[in-house]
Short mmCIF file of C-alpha atoms and ligand atoms in Angstrom, two decimals:
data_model
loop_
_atom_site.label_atom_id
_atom_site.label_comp_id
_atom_site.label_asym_id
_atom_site.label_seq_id
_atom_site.Cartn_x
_atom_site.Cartn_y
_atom_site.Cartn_z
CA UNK J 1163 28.44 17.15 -1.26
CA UNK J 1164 25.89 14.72 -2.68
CA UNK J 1165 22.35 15.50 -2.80
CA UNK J 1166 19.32 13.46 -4.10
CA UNK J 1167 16.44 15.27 -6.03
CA UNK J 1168 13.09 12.36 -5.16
CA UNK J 1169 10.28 13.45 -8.35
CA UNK J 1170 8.00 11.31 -9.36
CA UNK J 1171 5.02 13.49 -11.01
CA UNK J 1172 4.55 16.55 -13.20
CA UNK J 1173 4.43 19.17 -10.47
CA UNK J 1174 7.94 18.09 -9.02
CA UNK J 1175 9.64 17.98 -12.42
CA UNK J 1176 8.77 21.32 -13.18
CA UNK J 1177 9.97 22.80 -9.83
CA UNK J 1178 13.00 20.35 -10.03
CA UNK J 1179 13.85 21.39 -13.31
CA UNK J 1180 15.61 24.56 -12.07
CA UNK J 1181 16.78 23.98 -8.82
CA UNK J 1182 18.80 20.87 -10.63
CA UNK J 1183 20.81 23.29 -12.95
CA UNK J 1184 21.61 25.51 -9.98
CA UNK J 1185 22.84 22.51 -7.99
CA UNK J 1186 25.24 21.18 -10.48
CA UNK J 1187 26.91 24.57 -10.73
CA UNK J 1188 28.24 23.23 -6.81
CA UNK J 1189 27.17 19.53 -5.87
CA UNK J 1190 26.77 16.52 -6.93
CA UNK J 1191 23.48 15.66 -7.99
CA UNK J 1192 21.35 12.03 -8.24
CA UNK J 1193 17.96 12.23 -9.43
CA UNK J 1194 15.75 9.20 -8.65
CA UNK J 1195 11.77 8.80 -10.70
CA UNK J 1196 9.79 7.55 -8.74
CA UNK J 1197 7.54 6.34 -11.58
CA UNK J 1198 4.42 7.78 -10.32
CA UNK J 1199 3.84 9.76 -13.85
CA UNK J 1200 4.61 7.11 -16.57
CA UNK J 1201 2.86 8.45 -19.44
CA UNK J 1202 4.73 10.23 -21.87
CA UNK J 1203 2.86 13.59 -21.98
CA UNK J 1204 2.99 14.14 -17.92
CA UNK J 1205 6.46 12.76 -17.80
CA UNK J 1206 9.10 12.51 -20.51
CA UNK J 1207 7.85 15.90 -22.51
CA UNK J 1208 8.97 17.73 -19.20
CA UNK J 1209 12.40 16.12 -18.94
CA UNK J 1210 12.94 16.91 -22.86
CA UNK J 1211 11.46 20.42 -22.77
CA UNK J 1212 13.32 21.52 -19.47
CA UNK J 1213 16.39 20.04 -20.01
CA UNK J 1214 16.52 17.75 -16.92
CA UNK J 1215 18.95 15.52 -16.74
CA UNK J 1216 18.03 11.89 -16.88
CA UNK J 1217 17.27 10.01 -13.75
CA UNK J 1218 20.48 8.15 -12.26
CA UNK J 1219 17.57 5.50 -10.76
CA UNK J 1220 13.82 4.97 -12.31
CA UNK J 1221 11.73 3.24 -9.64
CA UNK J 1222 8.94 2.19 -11.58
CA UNK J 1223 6.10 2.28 -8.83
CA UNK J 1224 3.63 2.99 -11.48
CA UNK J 1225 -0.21 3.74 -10.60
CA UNK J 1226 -1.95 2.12 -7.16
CA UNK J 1227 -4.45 3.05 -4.07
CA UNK J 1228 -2.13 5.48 -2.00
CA UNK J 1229 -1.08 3.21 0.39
CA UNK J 1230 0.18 1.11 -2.13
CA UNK J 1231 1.90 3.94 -4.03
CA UNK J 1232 3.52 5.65 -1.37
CA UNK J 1233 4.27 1.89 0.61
CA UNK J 1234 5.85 0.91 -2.65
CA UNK J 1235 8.11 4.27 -3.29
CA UNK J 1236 8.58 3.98 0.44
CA UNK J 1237 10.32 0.45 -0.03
CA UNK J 1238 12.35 1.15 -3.56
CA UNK J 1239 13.78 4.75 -2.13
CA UNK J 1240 14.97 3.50 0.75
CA UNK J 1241 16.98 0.65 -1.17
CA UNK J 1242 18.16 3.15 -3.25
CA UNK J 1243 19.54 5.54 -0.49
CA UNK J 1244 21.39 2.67 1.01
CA UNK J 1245 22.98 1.16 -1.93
CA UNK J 1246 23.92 5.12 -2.78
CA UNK J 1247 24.10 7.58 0.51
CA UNK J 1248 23.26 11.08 -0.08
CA UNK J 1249 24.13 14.43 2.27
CA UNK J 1250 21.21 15.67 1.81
CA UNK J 1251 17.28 14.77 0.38
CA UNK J 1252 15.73 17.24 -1.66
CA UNK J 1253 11.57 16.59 -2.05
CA UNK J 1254 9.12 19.10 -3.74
CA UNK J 1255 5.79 20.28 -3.21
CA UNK J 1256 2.97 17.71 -2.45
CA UNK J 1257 2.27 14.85 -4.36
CA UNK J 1258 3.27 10.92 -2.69
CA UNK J 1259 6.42 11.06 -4.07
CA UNK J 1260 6.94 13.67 -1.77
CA UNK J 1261 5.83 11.88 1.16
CA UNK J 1262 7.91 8.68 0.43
CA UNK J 1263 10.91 10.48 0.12
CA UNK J 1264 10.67 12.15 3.09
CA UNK J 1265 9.83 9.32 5.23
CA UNK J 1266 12.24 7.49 3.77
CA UNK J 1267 15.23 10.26 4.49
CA UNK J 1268 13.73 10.89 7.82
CA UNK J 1269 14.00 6.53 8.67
CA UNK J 1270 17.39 6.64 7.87
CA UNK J 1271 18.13 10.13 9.26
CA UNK J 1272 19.60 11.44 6.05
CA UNK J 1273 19.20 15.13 6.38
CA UNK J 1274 15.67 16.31 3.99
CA UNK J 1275 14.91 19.77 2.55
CA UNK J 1276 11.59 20.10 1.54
CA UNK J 1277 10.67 23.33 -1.78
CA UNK J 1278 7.77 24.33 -1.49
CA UNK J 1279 7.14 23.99 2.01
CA UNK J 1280 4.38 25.65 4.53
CA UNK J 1281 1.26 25.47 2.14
CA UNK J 1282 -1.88 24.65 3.71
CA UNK J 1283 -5.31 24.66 2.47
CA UNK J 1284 -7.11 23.01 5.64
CA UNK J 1285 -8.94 20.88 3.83
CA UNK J 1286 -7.37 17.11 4.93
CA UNK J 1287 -9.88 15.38 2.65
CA UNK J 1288 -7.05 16.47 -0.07
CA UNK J 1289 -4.38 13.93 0.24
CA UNK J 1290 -1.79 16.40 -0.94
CA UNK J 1291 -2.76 18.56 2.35
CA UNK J 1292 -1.65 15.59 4.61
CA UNK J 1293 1.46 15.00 2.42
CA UNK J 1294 2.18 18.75 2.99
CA UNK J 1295 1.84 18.64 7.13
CA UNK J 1296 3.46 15.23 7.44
CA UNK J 1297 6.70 16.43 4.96
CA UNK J 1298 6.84 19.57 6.46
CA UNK J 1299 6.91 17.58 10.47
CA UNK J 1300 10.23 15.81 9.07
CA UNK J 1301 12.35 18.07 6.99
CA UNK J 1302 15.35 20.09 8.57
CA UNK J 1303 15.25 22.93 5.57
CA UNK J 1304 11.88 24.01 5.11
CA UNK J 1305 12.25 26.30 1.62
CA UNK J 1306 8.78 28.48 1.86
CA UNK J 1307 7.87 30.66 -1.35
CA UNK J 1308 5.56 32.98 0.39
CA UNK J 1309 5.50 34.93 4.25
CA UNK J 1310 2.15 33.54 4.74
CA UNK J 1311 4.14 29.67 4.17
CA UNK J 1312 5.96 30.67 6.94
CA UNK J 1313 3.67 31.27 9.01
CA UNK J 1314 1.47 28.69 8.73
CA UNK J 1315 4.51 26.47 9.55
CA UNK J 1316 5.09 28.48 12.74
CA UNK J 1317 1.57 28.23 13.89
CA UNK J 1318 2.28 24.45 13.74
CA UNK J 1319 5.31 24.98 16.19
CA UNK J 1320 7.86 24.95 13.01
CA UNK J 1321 10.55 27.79 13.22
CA UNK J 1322 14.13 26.10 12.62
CA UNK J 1323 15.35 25.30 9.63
CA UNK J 1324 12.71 27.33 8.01
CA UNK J 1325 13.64 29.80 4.88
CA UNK J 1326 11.60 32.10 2.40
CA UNK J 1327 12.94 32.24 -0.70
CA UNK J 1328 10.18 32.60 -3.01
CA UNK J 1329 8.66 30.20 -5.60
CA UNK J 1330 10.95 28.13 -7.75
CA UNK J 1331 7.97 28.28 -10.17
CA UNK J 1332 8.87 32.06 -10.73
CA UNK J 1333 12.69 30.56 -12.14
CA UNK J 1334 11.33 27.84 -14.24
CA UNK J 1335 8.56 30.40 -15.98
CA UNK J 1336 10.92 33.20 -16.23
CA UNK J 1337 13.38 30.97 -18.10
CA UNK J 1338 11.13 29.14 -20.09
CA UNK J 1339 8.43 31.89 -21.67
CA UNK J 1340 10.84 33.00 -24.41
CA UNK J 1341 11.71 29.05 -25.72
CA UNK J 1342 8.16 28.42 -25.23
CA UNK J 1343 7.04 31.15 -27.34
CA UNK J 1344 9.35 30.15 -29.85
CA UNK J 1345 8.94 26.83 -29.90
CA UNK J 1346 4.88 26.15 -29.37
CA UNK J 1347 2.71 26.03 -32.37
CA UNK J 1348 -0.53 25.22 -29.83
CA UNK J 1349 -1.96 28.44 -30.43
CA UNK J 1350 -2.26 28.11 -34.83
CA UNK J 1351 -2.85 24.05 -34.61
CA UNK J 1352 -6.26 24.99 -32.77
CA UNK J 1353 -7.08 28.26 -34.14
CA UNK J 1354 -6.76 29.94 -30.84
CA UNK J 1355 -6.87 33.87 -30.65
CA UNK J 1356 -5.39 35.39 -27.25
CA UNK J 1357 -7.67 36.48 -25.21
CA UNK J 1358 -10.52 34.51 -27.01
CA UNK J 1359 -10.86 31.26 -25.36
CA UNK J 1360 -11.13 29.98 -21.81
CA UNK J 1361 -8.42 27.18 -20.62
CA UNK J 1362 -9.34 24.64 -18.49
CA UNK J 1363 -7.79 21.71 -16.85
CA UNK J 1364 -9.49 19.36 -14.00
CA UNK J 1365 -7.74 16.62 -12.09
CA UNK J 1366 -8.53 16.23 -8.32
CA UNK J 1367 -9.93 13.41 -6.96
CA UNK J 1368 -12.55 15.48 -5.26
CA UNK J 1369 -13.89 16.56 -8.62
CA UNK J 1370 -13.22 13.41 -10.98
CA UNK J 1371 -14.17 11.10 -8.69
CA UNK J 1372 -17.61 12.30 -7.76
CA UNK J 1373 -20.30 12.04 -10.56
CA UNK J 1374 -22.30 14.95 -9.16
CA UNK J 1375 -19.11 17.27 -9.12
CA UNK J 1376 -18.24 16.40 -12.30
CA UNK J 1377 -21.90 16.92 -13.91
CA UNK J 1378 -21.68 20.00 -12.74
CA UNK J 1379 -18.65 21.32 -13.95
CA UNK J 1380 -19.12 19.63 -17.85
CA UNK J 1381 -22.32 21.71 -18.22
CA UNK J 1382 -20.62 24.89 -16.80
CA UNK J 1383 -18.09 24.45 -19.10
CA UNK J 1384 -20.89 23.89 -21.98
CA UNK J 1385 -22.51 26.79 -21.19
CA UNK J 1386 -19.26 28.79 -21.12
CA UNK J 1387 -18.40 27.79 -24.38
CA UNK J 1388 -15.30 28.77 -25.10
CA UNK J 1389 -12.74 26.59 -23.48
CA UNK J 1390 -9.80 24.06 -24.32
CA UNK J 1391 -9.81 21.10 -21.49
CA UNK J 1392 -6.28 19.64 -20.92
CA UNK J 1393 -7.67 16.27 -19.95
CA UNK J 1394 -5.51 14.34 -17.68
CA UNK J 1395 -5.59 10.51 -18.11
CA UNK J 1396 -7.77 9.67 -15.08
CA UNK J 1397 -10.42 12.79 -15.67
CA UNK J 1398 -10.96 11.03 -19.80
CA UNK J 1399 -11.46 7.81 -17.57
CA UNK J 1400 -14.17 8.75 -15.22
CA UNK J 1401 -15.69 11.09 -17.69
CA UNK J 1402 -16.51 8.40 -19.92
CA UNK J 1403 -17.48 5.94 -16.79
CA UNK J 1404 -19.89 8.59 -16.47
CA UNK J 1405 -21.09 9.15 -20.23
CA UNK J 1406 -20.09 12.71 -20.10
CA UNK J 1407 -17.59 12.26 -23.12
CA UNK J 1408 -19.35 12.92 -25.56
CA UNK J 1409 -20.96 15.51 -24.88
CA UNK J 1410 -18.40 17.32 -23.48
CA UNK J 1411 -16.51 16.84 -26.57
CA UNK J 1412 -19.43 17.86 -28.81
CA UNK J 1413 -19.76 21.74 -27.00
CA UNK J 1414 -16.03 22.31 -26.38
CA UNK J 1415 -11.89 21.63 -27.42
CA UNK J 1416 -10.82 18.75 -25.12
CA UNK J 1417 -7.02 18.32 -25.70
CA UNK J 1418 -4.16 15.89 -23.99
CA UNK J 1419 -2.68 17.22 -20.93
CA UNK J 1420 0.38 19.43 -22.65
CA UNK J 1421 3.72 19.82 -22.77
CA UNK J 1422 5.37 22.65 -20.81
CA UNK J 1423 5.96 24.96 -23.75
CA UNK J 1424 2.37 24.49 -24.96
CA UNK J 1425 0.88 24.96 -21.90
CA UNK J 1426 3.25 28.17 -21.00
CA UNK J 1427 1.69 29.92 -24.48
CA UNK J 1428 -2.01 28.68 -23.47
CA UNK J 1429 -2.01 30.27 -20.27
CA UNK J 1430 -0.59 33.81 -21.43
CA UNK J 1431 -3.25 34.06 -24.16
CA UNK J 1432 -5.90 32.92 -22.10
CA UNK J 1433 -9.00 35.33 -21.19
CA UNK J 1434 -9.57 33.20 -18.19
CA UNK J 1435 -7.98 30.03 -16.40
CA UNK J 1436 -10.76 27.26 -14.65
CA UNK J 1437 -8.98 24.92 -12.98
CA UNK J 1438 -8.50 22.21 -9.53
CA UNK J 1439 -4.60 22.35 -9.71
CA UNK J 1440 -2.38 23.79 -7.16
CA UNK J 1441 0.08 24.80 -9.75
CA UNK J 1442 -2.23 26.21 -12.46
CA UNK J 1443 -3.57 28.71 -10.03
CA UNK J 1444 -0.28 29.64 -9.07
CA UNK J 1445 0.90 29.98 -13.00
CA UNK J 1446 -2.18 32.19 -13.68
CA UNK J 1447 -1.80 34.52 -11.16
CA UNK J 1448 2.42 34.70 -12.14
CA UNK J 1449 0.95 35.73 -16.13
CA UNK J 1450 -1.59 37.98 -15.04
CA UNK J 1451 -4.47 35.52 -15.94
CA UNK J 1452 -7.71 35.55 -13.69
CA UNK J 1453 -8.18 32.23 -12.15
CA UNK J 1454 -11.16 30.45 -10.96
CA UNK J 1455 -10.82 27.55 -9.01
CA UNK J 1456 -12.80 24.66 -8.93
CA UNK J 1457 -12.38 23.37 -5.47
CA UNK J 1458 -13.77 24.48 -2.26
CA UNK J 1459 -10.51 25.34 -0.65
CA UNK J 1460 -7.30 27.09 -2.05
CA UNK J 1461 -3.52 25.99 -1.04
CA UNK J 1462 -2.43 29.11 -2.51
CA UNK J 1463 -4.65 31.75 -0.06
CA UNK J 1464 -2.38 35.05 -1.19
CA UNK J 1465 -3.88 34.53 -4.56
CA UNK J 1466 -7.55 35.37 -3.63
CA UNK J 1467 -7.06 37.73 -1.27
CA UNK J 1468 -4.98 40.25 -3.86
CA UNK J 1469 -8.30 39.06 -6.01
CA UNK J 1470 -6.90 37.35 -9.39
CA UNK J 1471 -8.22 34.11 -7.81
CA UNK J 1472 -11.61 33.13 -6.66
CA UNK J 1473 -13.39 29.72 -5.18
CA UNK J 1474 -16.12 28.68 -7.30
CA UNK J 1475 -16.11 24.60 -5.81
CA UNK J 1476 -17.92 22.43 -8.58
CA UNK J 1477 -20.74 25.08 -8.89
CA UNK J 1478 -22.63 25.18 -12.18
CA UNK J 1479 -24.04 28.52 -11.78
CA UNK J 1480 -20.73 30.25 -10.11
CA UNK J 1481 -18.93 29.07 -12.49
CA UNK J 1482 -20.87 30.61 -15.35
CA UNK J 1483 -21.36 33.54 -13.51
CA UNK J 1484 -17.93 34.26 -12.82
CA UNK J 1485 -16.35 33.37 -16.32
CA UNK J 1486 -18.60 36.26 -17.54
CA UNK J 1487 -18.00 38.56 -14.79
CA UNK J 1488 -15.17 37.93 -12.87
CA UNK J 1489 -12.30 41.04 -13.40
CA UNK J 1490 -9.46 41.40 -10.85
CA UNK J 1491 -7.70 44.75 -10.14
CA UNK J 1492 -4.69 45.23 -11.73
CA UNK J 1493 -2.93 47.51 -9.62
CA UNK J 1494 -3.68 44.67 -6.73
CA UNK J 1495 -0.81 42.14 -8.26
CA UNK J 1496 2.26 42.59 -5.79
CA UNK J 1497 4.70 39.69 -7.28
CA UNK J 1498 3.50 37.13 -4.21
CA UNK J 1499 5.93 34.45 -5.54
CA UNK J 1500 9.28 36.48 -5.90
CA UNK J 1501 10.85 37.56 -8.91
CA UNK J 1502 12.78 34.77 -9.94
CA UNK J 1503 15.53 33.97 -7.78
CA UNK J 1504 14.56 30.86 -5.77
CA UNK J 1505 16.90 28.35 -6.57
CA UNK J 1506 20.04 30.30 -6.37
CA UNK J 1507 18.63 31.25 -2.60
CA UNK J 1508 17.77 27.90 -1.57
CA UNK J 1509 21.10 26.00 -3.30
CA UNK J 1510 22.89 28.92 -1.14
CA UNK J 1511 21.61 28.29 2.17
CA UNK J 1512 21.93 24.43 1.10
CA UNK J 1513 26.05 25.28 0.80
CA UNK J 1514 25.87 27.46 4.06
CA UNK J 1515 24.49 24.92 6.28
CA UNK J 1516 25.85 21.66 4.77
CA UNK J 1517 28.94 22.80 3.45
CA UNK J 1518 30.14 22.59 -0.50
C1 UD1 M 1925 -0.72 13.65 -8.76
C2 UD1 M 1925 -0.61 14.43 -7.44
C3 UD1 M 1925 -1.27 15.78 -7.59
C4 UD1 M 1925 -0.75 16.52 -8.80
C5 UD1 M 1925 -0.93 15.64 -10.03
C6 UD1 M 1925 -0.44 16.30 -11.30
C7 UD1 M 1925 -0.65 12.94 -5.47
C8 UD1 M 1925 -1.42 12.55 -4.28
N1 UD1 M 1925 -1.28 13.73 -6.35
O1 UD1 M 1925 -2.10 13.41 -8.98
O2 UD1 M 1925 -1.01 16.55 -6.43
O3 UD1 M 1925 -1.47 17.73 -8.96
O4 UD1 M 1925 -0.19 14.44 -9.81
O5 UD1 M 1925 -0.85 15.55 -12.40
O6 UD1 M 1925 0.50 12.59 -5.60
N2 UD1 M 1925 -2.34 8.05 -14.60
C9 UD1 M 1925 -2.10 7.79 -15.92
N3 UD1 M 1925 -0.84 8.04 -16.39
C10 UD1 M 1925 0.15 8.54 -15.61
C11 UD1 M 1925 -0.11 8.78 -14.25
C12 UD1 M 1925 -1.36 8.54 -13.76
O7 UD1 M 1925 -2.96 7.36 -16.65
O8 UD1 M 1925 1.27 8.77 -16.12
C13 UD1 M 1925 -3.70 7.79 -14.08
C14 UD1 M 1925 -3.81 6.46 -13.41
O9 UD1 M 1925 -5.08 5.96 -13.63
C15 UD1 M 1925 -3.69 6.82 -11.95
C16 UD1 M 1925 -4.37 8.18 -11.89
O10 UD1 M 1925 -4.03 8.79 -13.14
O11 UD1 M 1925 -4.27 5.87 -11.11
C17 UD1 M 1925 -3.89 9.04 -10.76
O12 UD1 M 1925 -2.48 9.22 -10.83
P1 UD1 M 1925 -1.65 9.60 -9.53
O13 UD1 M 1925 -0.24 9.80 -9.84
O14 UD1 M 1925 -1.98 8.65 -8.44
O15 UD1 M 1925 -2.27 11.00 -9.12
P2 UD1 M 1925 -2.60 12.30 -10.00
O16 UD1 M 1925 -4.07 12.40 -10.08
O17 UD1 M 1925 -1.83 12.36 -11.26
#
C-alpha cells in the first residue's frame, strides 16, 4: 500500500513527523512539501530535529493571497498524484496545505484521511476554521484526538469513517522531551531561569494584521515584563510597518521562531504561555503550563473548560491581569489528548480498512 503524507507548514511537520515513522514500519510512504514554509527556521530545523525523511516531491508554492496559495498547491498536487498514484492521502490539521491536498485527493477520488480532524472554533473569520469544515466534508478517515472532535463532526452530519485516537502531538512530545532536553542550550544562551520568564509567540492574521490588536498586545507584553517573543517572519514585518519594533525590543527578549528542541525546553520552564497558535495552546496544556490565549475564540475548547487555558482576545488590561493572576487547578488536568499512542492507532485502522 502506498500512501502520500501532503505538509507544507510547521504545524503539519510536527504532527507528520511521527505518524511517518509508524507508517514505514508497514507502507510505503511519499512525502510531498508543499513549500508553504520556506524559511529555514519554520521548515528545515523540523525535518533535521525530527528525523523526517526528506520529501520525495518539493512543490515550491512559496508565499501568496490564499487563493493563490491554495490555487497553486491545488494545481502542483494534483500533477503530482497523477504522475505517482497513491492508496491513500494523508493531510494534517488546518493550514492550506491541508485544504489543497484534500481537494485535490477528493477531484481525483483518491481515498483522504484527514489527523487532526473535528476541531472547530466557530469563528469562520479564521481561515484555518474553513480549512477545517471543508477537509473534514471530503475525507473518508476522519482521525479525531478528542470526544468533543467527534462530536462536533457528528453535529455536522459526519459519523462514518470517523475515529478517536487521540493527539499525535502527545507521540511527537513524548518522544522528543528527553533529546530536547539534551540537546537545547536555549535556556543558558538567554539566561532563562524556569519558572522565571513568560513565553510568548503571536502569529494570526487577526492579531498581526490589525494595528489596534497588535498595540494592544506589545504594551501588555511591556507591562508584563518578563517574556521571550518567538517572532514569526510576518509578525517582525507588520510590527515594524507599525513602528512597534523598537520598542518592543527595548522592554522585552524577542527571539526567531525556534527549533523544536528549543521550543520543547521553553515551554516546560515557562511560568506562563501567551499565545494565538492552535498548537501552542495545545503544547501548554500537554506540559502543565497555564495558557492564555490571545484570540477571541479557542479551537481547542477542552482546554478552558478543565481551566489551564483562558481567552484574553488582544486585551491590554486582561492580559496583564491574568499573567499576574491567572492559576489553574491541578487536580483538573485529565490527559485530554491521550497518552501517546496516536499514530500506532490511526496507521492500524489505516491497515484494517485499506489493507497492508
Ligand atoms: C500558517 C497556517 C497557520 C499555522 C502557521 C504556523 C494557514 C492558513 N495558516 O500560517 O494555521 O499556525 O502556518 O506558522 O495555512 N513567511 C515567511 N517565511 C516562511 C513562511 C511564511 O516569511 O517560511 C511569511 C510570508 O510573508 C507569508 C506570511 O509569513 O506571506 C504568512 O505565511 P503563510 O504560510 O501564508 O501563513 P502562516 O501565517 O505561516
Amino acid at each position: 500500500m502506498r500512501v502520500a503524507s501532503i505538509v507544507g507548514a510547521r504545524p503539519n511537520f510536527v504532527k507528520l513527523a511521527p505518524l511517518s515513522k509508524e507508517l514505514r514500519r508497514h507502507c510505503e510512504e511519499i512525502i510531498i512539501h508543499t513549500g508553504q514554509h520556506y524559511d529555514y527556521a519554520l521548515d528545515r530545523i523540523f525535518f533535521s530535529e525530527l528525523g523526517i525523511p526528506e520529501p520525495d516531491y518539493h512543490l515550491h508554492v512559496g508565499s501568496g493571497t490564499h487563493g493563490y496559495q491554495t490555487g497553486e498547491m491545488l494545481k502542483r498536487i494534483e500533477e503530482t498524484l497523477i504522475s505517482a498514484p497513491p492508496d491513500l492521502v494523508l493531510v494534517f490539521g488546518d493550514t492550506n496545505t491541508t485544504l489543497a491536498g484534500a481537494l485535490a485527493a477528493a477531484k481525483l477520488r483518491i481515498p483522504l484521511a484527514h489527523v487532526e480532524s473535528g476541531l472547530r472554533s466557530f469563528d469562520r473569520r479564521m481561515p484555518e476554521e474553513i480549512n477545517r469544515i471543508l477537509v473534514d466534508h471530503c475525507s473518508d478517515l476522519l482521525f479525531c484526538p478528542t470526544e468533543t472532535a467527534v462530536r462536533h463532526l457528528a453535529r455536522e452530519g459526519i459519523t462514518e469513517g470517523v475515529h478517536l485516537t487521540g493527539d499525535v502531538m502527545v507521540d511527537v512530545l513524548r518522544g522528543s522531551v528527553h533529546l530536547a532536553i539534551g540537546k537545547s542550550r536555549i535556556l543558558e544562551e538567554q539566561h532563562l531561569a524556569a519558572r522565571g520568564y513568560y513565553l510568548a509567540t503571536v502569529h494570526r492574521a487577526e492579531n498581526t494584521d490589525n494595528i489596534e490588536n497588535l498595540n494592544n498586545i506589545v504594551a501588555a507584553f511591556c507591562e508584563i515584563g518578563d517574556v521571550v517573543f518567538l517572532c514569526h517572519p510576518r509578525t517582525e514585518r507588520r510590527l515594524k510597518e507599525y513602528g512597534l519594533w523598537d520598542r518592543l525590543n527595548a522592554c522585552i527578549t524577542v527571539l526567531p521562531p525556534a527549533g523544536f528542541f528549543d521550543m520543547i525546553c521553553l515551554e516546560r520552564n515557562a511560568k506562563m504561555i501567551l499565545t494565538d497558535s492552535g498548537g501552542v495552546q495545545k503544547e501548554a496544556y500537554i506540559f502543565k503550563v497555564p495558557c492564555i490565549t490571545l484570540r477571541d475564540s479557542t479551537e481547542w475548547s477542552e482546554t478552558l473548560e478543565e481551566g489551564w487555558n483562558v481567552l484574553a482576545g488582544a486585551d491590554r488590561d486582561a492580559i496583564i491581569s491574568l499573567a499576574e493572576g491567572f492559576q489553574p487547578d491541578e487536580g483538573s488536568h485529565t490527559e485530554l489528548f491521550g497518552r501517546g499512542d496516536a499514530s500506532a492507532r490511526i496507521v492500524e485502522i489505516i491497515r484494517s480498512t485499506f489493507g497492508d
